[in-house]
């Protein structure tokens, strides 16, 4: 037993001797610490909804260890910030502080910050600030500002519309679980309403949906994440954040005007139905940045005017049979999150019969050499599709396609830089994934439309002139 005890003591002594000065601190000095940021800005958060986690680093760049007598959250629980410093949570039990924290020489400590801001009592946004104070043994303090803008919001869970209902409000509405419109009900979304959908939430329409935005007060439908995936990429520019809208078989008479829908999986799915009854009228609306389809229309009667459908992993617009008319629409297929992307427009009539499909004064473009896909020719069906007075990125068809006519079409060629997206659209920022599909000065789409089938105003409510522009937007100086 004496031998074993002696070996144990020797082993412990050897362990201490083998440790370097960096493993155990014998003294600490007073030196300024350095921070990876000067302010922890949480950007905009919804009131009473937990934020994502932010972090920053605290560096000791001196040649001596630095001992902090305390790290303290000044406001405690008054503002809703939660802080973890180097693995220690600043809890209420600890007085929202930690003490006797050492930062070794040439080392660092990571700090994590979250926020659940208090319930808001006023409309709009409220600035929330707090401070994290790093105090050293001698009278040296360094402060980190914590800041956010808290946005008053209403939350709804698994909302079921059983009777005619109007959704409106100045404050945003966060939707958890989704919205279901029953077969006997009409849901109207009033001008200026903003719906923020949580992951996998969407709108299922068995009855009727009226989206009644105006040129000055669009209805916004988007995901509920207000933070950023990367410093340059807010989640508002990321696809697949929510489910989108689905219109079921026996739903008719849906009308969407001045709607801005983005960041969904499928923007709009429309089930097969009676093509003699109007399924959807879509006017002055945008569906952008979807992880699936922009619009998937299965054998229905649909009309689109002044619409932008853009950047979808699958097709921007897929028409499987039925009857459709598109006037002054911009279909732009520049989906940035995958190299294998769908077409800007795909029209088929093998699954369901196609009655007619008309496209006029449209701008249809994208990355591929050919962004329009048409169903296999069926000679006995005659002409089903009409393209007229439009600009399309596709090779000029050498032999006639028996089911379609192309009248006064400008065919975009990849080698022609005048037709490049950067020379066509107001903003085409592939680095930051920001796109503005209004027309740029000098664009070949300006004054290229036909006044015979023009519309009085464009996507933004701007008056069109006697020489209308192609696509959803009339050029403005």
PDB file of C-alpha atoms in Angstrom, residues 2 39 64 116 141 163 279 303 344 377 407 445:
ATOM      1  CA  UNK A   2       2.882   2.387   0.791  1.00  0.00           C
ATOM      2  CA  UNK A  39     -21.863  46.649 -31.107  1.00  0.00           C
ATOM      3  CA  UNK A  64      -0.119  38.563 -19.579  1.00  0.00           C
ATOM      4  CA  UNK A 116     -36.781  37.953 -26.359  1.00  0.00           C
ATOM      5  CA  UNK A 141     -14.298  48.935 -17.444  1.00  0.00           C
ATOM      6  CA  UNK A 163     -66.832  32.101 -42.368  1.00  0.00           C
ATOM      7  CA  UNK A 279     -59.744  29.699 -60.836  1.00  0.00           C
ATOM      8  CA  UNK A 303     -55.222  34.983 -66.013  1.00  0.00           C
ATOM      9  CA  UNK A 344     -38.869  30.185 -66.976  1.00  0.00           C
ATOM     10  CA  UNK A 377     -46.071  18.086 -80.618  1.00  0.00           C
ATOM     11  CA  UNK A 407     -45.660  36.427 -83.880  1.00  0.00           C
ATOM     12  CA  UNK A 445     -37.476  45.792 -73.725  1.00  0.00           C
TER      13      UNK A 445
END
